[in-house]
């Protein structure tokens, strides 16, 4: 486009913005010119009246001159569209009930989809907040065996990768560790040890200071604060560089503040520190303790880097066959590393939101069709006056835009507000990297696209019928309806489609209701009432060995038992619904399985009072006793699930277990033979909606865990007991902080929070679908009653009782409900077949969202179908009552 065209366009826009002023100026100029002509004629002796008439004839068609002048400055197409906008606005103002209903319906559908799309986008599709994120990969170890369970990487292997890899640069982190920050009152902080090139690989420059220097900071006592740590520990001090943090007795100098980006990568630590070169795992190839990420060199593909890494791993396996036999490594997208277990539920709810949008579109399409049928006379007159099909299409599109644009705008504003609220209400760990949630430009663009598509499709739907009108017939009908069977079939088809989709949502809501009720009633395997947990992490050189941990635990337990109101107390490494480290084991007298195929179990170190404190009874054998101490024969207790897996059909008590080395935490790496002395019932380990896990319990005295918790069964409110336990911890070690306090009732409630959120979400979708379907049925039946006004008047005049008319109208709406229910049931079975087990919890996964109910549950399907037919019938009651109020004289007078 040349500069002249740009200037012309700018002038036209300026003229259009001031069109009224320019029109007035043009009218004044034309009138001035005519007045001058009249004055000249009068000066020649022509009478004033004749001079005025002759001047007007000389000027010609002034209105046409004005239009020609306007078209010079404003394109005729723009002028026509603007006229259509004004006409469409007046038409919507004349029909406010239609306008408000259609606007709210569109807003509801677009708002719902936009809100869920924002969450899904933030979790699954939004690029990682680093430079060139497509170059980032994650290195995942695979254990021996056919299942290829993922595992971490040993630090020596990682260092060899760094030294030998040419196609990618690798960095590592060692997860999270609790450390004690000493500054007056001891505080617990979350520390993440990372390799010194960690920030370099991520191509992330800290907000303040610098990252780690690979050459100078290897093993040094330096630290980089996260955004959370900067705010929590230093109150967002604008000059944090050089500040000293004492962690477990070691002074770390702050060299940078890495604020802002790790909130998108799961849990955020308080402090980043370099990997500890003095740690035992630094030189232990068997201790697989680090996560490894990598950045591909420019021009290198993931498959090329994978081949290089496999070659390096093969060379390492040749040098260290005992540690690496059967182990392998693979590269995957870094997006998948932070994907978590939420992708299936998120996509499911996005599909449900899309169904709500589809219902909104169908509802608005029905409203537009009904309105178009009421406007047949108008369309006929426009056609008789020369308005072609293109002009009618333009008018319909403009009217649709007057609905869709405000609807999309309102939906975007509501979605932005709702997303901020939802971000604060999402259950913990519901999404891994999506928080904090915010509506961004890409989502707004998606809303605009949805609005545009909705506008075009819905606005042109009535044109399919309108352009088939017989003008003579329509005009001759006068005020009577000209609705044809084709129109009725189209309207009923839209309604049946609405009801079909609504049944899918109602069925889903019924399934979630049943699932939640079964979750609430599911046996936990322990008693949460009156139980509380207080966690303390023993860190630092003072607790480097087992003896100090045993002494601390014994001393603390004795003090807790003496607290008034404490009926039972115990020490453990973890308790129900809090998981624990995974160990591999095999039956001691059975042939050793292939490496990587051994049975796994959640390991817990517990004191003898553990089972009594939680109300867990014995199924067989005995509980632990004080005699099961360090130096005594090693013993263990297993749960019923593990006993059945290891010794099917036999008695597990008295059997031997062989613990396989390979667990991550040092206190769990105690391989060897243990004797099973008891069997206990299964408990919920990770979540209530969870598959059964094997549980292995070891005496705390034989496997002391530095990360321990105190369990207390109290007969009084928890508050005073917690304060007393805090004082007891301070009496044993004044510098140790309490890192977490939680009642088990609260833990159970937290375990149900995600399922409660799912139920609320799908329930809101189903409620929206029901409202939309009810509005559609009501509008269609009301339209049908208006179309049959003359028929009803004749039937009433001939003596048909009003009750018969009501039954006829209700049966018409009930038939629509039955058709929608039948098609909806078929669609549910198709969807169930396509989903398979995607909604259920299966072994090795943690993403089930249904519990104890199938997607084709007969009760849910029957209840949903019955509810849909009832809703359709009830929605037809008010139009049916209107049918009985028709005045026969008025109805017949329409002829």
mmCIF file of C-alpha atoms in Angstrom, residues 521-690:
data_model
loop_
_atom_site.group_PDB
_atom_site.id
_atom_site.type_symbol
_atom_site.label_atom_id
_atom_site.label_comp_id
_atom_site.label_asym_id
_atom_site.label_seq_id
_atom_site.Cartn_x
_atom_site.Cartn_y
_atom_site.Cartn_z
ATOM 1 C CA UNK A 521 -17.467 -43.428 52.705
ATOM 2 C CA UNK A 522 -14.280 -45.270 51.708
ATOM 3 C CA UNK A 523 -12.512 -47.012 54.632
ATOM 4 C CA UNK A 524 -9.277 -45.220 55.512
ATOM 5 C CA UNK A 525 -7.700 -48.039 57.485
ATOM 6 C CA UNK A 526 -6.960 -45.673 60.402
ATOM 7 C CA UNK A 527 -8.809 -43.340 62.750
ATOM 8 C CA UNK A 528 -8.203 -39.632 62.013
ATOM 9 C CA UNK A 529 -10.375 -38.191 64.805
ATOM 10 C CA UNK A 530 -8.359 -36.578 67.553
ATOM 11 C CA UNK A 531 -5.013 -37.367 65.908
ATOM 12 C CA UNK A 532 -2.441 -34.758 65.028
ATOM 13 C CA UNK A 533 0.976 -34.784 63.391
ATOM 14 C CA UNK A 534 3.932 -32.547 64.180
ATOM 15 C CA UNK A 535 6.920 -32.870 61.830
ATOM 16 C CA UNK A 536 10.507 -32.094 62.779
ATOM 17 C CA UNK A 537 13.482 -32.466 60.439
ATOM 18 C CA UNK A 538 16.848 -33.255 62.012
ATOM 19 C CA UNK A 539 19.595 -31.789 59.847
ATOM 20 C CA UNK A 540 23.178 -30.731 60.183
ATOM 21 C CA UNK A 541 26.304 -32.445 61.439
ATOM 22 C CA UNK A 542 24.830 -32.940 64.899
ATOM 23 C CA UNK A 543 22.417 -35.558 63.530
ATOM 24 C CA UNK A 544 24.740 -37.158 60.983
ATOM 25 C CA UNK A 545 24.598 -40.596 62.603
ATOM 26 C CA UNK A 546 21.810 -42.926 63.760
ATOM 27 C CA UNK A 547 22.514 -42.630 67.498
ATOM 28 C CA UNK A 548 21.668 -38.894 67.827
ATOM 29 C CA UNK A 549 18.439 -39.430 65.894
ATOM 30 C CA UNK A 550 17.403 -42.293 68.197
ATOM 31 C CA UNK A 551 18.238 -40.239 71.279
ATOM 32 C CA UNK A 552 16.286 -37.213 70.064
ATOM 33 C CA UNK A 553 13.246 -39.320 69.154
ATOM 34 C CA UNK A 554 13.224 -41.185 72.476
ATOM 35 C CA UNK A 555 13.590 -38.005 74.509
ATOM 36 C CA UNK A 556 10.898 -36.156 72.551
ATOM 37 C CA UNK A 557 8.473 -39.074 72.702
ATOM 38 C CA UNK A 558 8.847 -39.301 76.484
ATOM 39 C CA UNK A 559 8.073 -35.589 76.876
ATOM 40 C CA UNK A 560 5.060 -35.734 74.529
ATOM 41 C CA UNK A 561 3.543 -38.652 76.449
ATOM 42 C CA UNK A 562 3.657 -36.538 79.595
ATOM 43 C CA UNK A 563 1.585 -33.726 78.060
ATOM 44 C CA UNK A 564 -1.913 -33.529 79.622
ATOM 45 C CA UNK A 565 -4.589 -34.657 77.193
ATOM 46 C CA UNK A 566 -2.272 -36.929 75.149
ATOM 47 C CA UNK A 567 -3.612 -40.483 75.363
ATOM 48 C CA UNK A 568 -1.177 -42.109 72.945
ATOM 49 C CA UNK A 569 1.929 -40.875 71.133
ATOM 50 C CA UNK A 570 4.333 -42.338 68.606
ATOM 51 C CA UNK A 571 7.267 -41.452 66.377
ATOM 52 C CA UNK A 572 7.326 -42.259 62.672
ATOM 53 C CA UNK A 573 8.945 -41.269 59.402
ATOM 54 C CA UNK A 574 5.579 -40.684 57.711
ATOM 55 C CA UNK A 575 1.938 -41.375 58.414
ATOM 56 C CA UNK A 576 -1.179 -42.217 56.337
ATOM 57 C CA UNK A 577 -2.010 -40.054 53.322
ATOM 58 C CA UNK A 578 1.551 -38.713 53.454
ATOM 59 C CA UNK A 579 3.283 -41.418 51.368
ATOM 60 C CA UNK A 580 6.922 -42.242 52.038
ATOM 61 C CA UNK A 581 10.053 -43.553 50.287
ATOM 62 C CA UNK A 582 9.736 -46.559 47.982
ATOM 63 C CA UNK A 583 11.871 -49.650 48.576
ATOM 64 C CA UNK A 584 12.235 -52.841 46.577
ATOM 65 C CA UNK A 585 12.082 -56.231 48.221
ATOM 66 C CA UNK A 586 11.687 -59.929 47.558
ATOM 67 C CA UNK A 587 10.616 -62.981 49.518
ATOM 68 C CA UNK A 588 13.774 -64.186 51.229
ATOM 69 C CA UNK A 589 13.257 -67.903 50.515
ATOM 70 C CA UNK A 590 11.988 -67.505 46.941
ATOM 71 C CA UNK A 591 14.150 -67.277 43.803
ATOM 72 C CA UNK A 592 15.418 -63.729 43.315
ATOM 73 C CA UNK A 593 13.432 -61.938 40.567
ATOM 74 C CA UNK A 594 15.109 -60.091 37.718
ATOM 75 C CA UNK A 595 16.548 -56.695 38.740
ATOM 76 C CA UNK A 596 13.900 -54.031 38.429
ATOM 77 C CA UNK A 597 10.994 -56.476 38.695
ATOM 78 C CA UNK A 598 11.019 -56.820 42.479
ATOM 79 C CA UNK A 599 7.956 -55.961 44.530
ATOM 80 C CA UNK A 600 7.866 -52.367 45.756
ATOM 81 C CA UNK A 601 6.488 -50.983 48.997
ATOM 82 C CA UNK A 602 6.189 -47.698 50.864
ATOM 83 C CA UNK A 603 8.621 -47.776 53.761
ATOM 84 C CA UNK A 604 7.832 -46.324 57.165
ATOM 85 C CA UNK A 605 9.978 -46.363 60.290
ATOM 86 C CA UNK A 606 7.649 -46.368 63.323
ATOM 87 C CA UNK A 607 7.860 -46.657 67.083
ATOM 88 C CA UNK A 608 5.982 -49.496 68.863
ATOM 89 C CA UNK A 609 3.023 -47.229 69.735
ATOM 90 C CA UNK A 610 2.369 -46.234 66.116
ATOM 91 C CA UNK A 611 -0.447 -48.656 65.327
ATOM 92 C CA UNK A 612 -2.252 -48.109 68.613
ATOM 93 C CA UNK A 613 -2.027 -44.335 68.248
ATOM 94 C CA UNK A 614 -3.705 -44.466 64.807
ATOM 95 C CA UNK A 615 -6.230 -47.107 65.776
ATOM 96 C CA UNK A 616 -4.792 -49.658 63.326
ATOM 97 C CA UNK A 617 -5.417 -53.206 64.528
ATOM 98 C CA UNK A 618 -3.334 -56.302 63.866
ATOM 99 C CA UNK A 619 -4.484 -58.817 61.286
ATOM 100 C CA UNK A 620 -1.859 -61.389 62.308
ATOM 101 C CA UNK A 621 1.286 -61.690 64.401
ATOM 102 C CA UNK A 622 2.452 -59.022 66.820
ATOM 103 C CA UNK A 623 3.262 -55.331 66.916
ATOM 104 C CA UNK A 624 6.711 -53.901 67.530
ATOM 105 C CA UNK A 625 8.018 -53.855 71.101
ATOM 106 C CA UNK A 626 10.822 -51.971 72.850
ATOM 107 C CA UNK A 627 12.898 -55.134 72.411
ATOM 108 C CA UNK A 628 13.054 -54.468 68.652
ATOM 109 C CA UNK A 629 15.979 -52.106 69.133
ATOM 110 C CA UNK A 630 19.272 -51.514 67.432
ATOM 111 C CA UNK A 631 21.420 -54.667 67.546
ATOM 112 C CA UNK A 632 18.419 -56.988 67.913
ATOM 113 C CA UNK A 633 17.307 -59.207 64.991
ATOM 114 C CA UNK A 634 15.833 -57.092 62.243
ATOM 115 C CA UNK A 635 12.041 -57.371 62.047
ATOM 116 C CA UNK A 636 9.273 -55.896 59.937
ATOM 117 C CA UNK A 637 5.493 -55.620 59.688
ATOM 118 C CA UNK A 638 3.718 -55.685 56.325
ATOM 119 C CA UNK A 639 0.198 -54.779 55.270
ATOM 120 C CA UNK A 640 -2.287 -57.284 53.911
ATOM 121 C CA UNK A 641 -1.780 -56.193 50.309
ATOM 122 C CA UNK A 642 1.987 -56.767 50.419
ATOM 123 C CA UNK A 643 1.533 -60.083 52.224
ATOM 124 C CA UNK A 644 -0.872 -61.296 49.540
ATOM 125 C CA UNK A 645 1.518 -60.265 46.779
ATOM 126 C CA UNK A 646 4.578 -61.905 48.288
ATOM 127 C CA UNK A 647 2.986 -64.961 49.888
ATOM 128 C CA UNK A 648 -0.304 -65.677 48.087
ATOM 129 C CA UNK A 649 -2.384 -68.183 49.971
ATOM 130 C CA UNK A 650 0.132 -68.451 52.814
ATOM 131 C CA UNK A 651 0.907 -66.935 56.202
ATOM 132 C CA UNK A 652 3.340 -64.030 55.979
ATOM 133 C CA UNK A 653 4.233 -64.061 59.686
ATOM 134 C CA UNK A 654 7.598 -65.750 60.172
ATOM 135 C CA UNK A 655 8.612 -65.272 56.526
ATOM 136 C CA UNK A 656 11.792 -63.478 55.568
ATOM 137 C CA UNK A 657 12.115 -60.456 53.304
ATOM 138 C CA UNK A 658 15.217 -59.450 51.382
ATOM 139 C CA UNK A 659 15.492 -55.650 51.101
ATOM 140 C CA UNK A 660 17.111 -54.629 47.820
ATOM 141 C CA UNK A 661 19.531 -51.684 47.927
ATOM 142 C CA UNK A 662 18.689 -48.645 45.837
ATOM 143 C CA UNK A 663 16.421 -46.347 47.839
ATOM 144 C CA UNK A 664 17.195 -42.638 47.679
ATOM 145 C CA UNK A 665 17.121 -41.568 51.335
ATOM 146 C CA UNK A 666 20.214 -42.682 53.307
ATOM 147 C CA UNK A 667 18.191 -44.067 56.210
ATOM 148 C CA UNK A 668 16.368 -46.421 53.832
ATOM 149 C CA UNK A 669 19.515 -47.873 52.261
ATOM 150 C CA UNK A 670 19.858 -50.774 54.677
ATOM 151 C CA UNK A 671 19.693 -53.895 52.529
ATOM 152 C CA UNK A 672 19.504 -57.347 54.000
ATOM 153 C CA UNK A 673 17.119 -59.853 55.536
ATOM 154 C CA UNK A 674 14.270 -58.871 57.868
ATOM 155 C CA UNK A 675 11.775 -61.189 59.588
ATOM 156 C CA UNK A 676 8.041 -60.479 59.272
ATOM 157 C CA UNK A 677 6.499 -60.483 62.755
ATOM 158 C CA UNK A 678 3.080 -58.979 61.980
ATOM 159 C CA UNK A 679 0.482 -58.129 59.360
ATOM 160 C CA UNK A 680 -1.752 -55.030 59.560
ATOM 161 C CA UNK A 681 -4.734 -53.888 57.466
ATOM 162 C CA UNK A 682 -4.258 -51.670 54.437
ATOM 163 C CA UNK A 683 -4.384 -47.913 54.873
ATOM 164 C CA UNK A 684 -4.739 -45.034 52.438
ATOM 165 C CA UNK A 685 -1.154 -44.059 51.678
ATOM 166 C CA UNK A 686 -1.185 -41.300 49.058
ATOM 167 C CA UNK A 687 -4.812 -40.414 48.439
ATOM 168 C CA UNK A 688 -8.275 -41.760 49.093
ATOM 169 C CA UNK A 689 -8.847 -42.301 45.381
ATOM 170 C CA UNK A 690 -5.801 -44.526 45.079
#
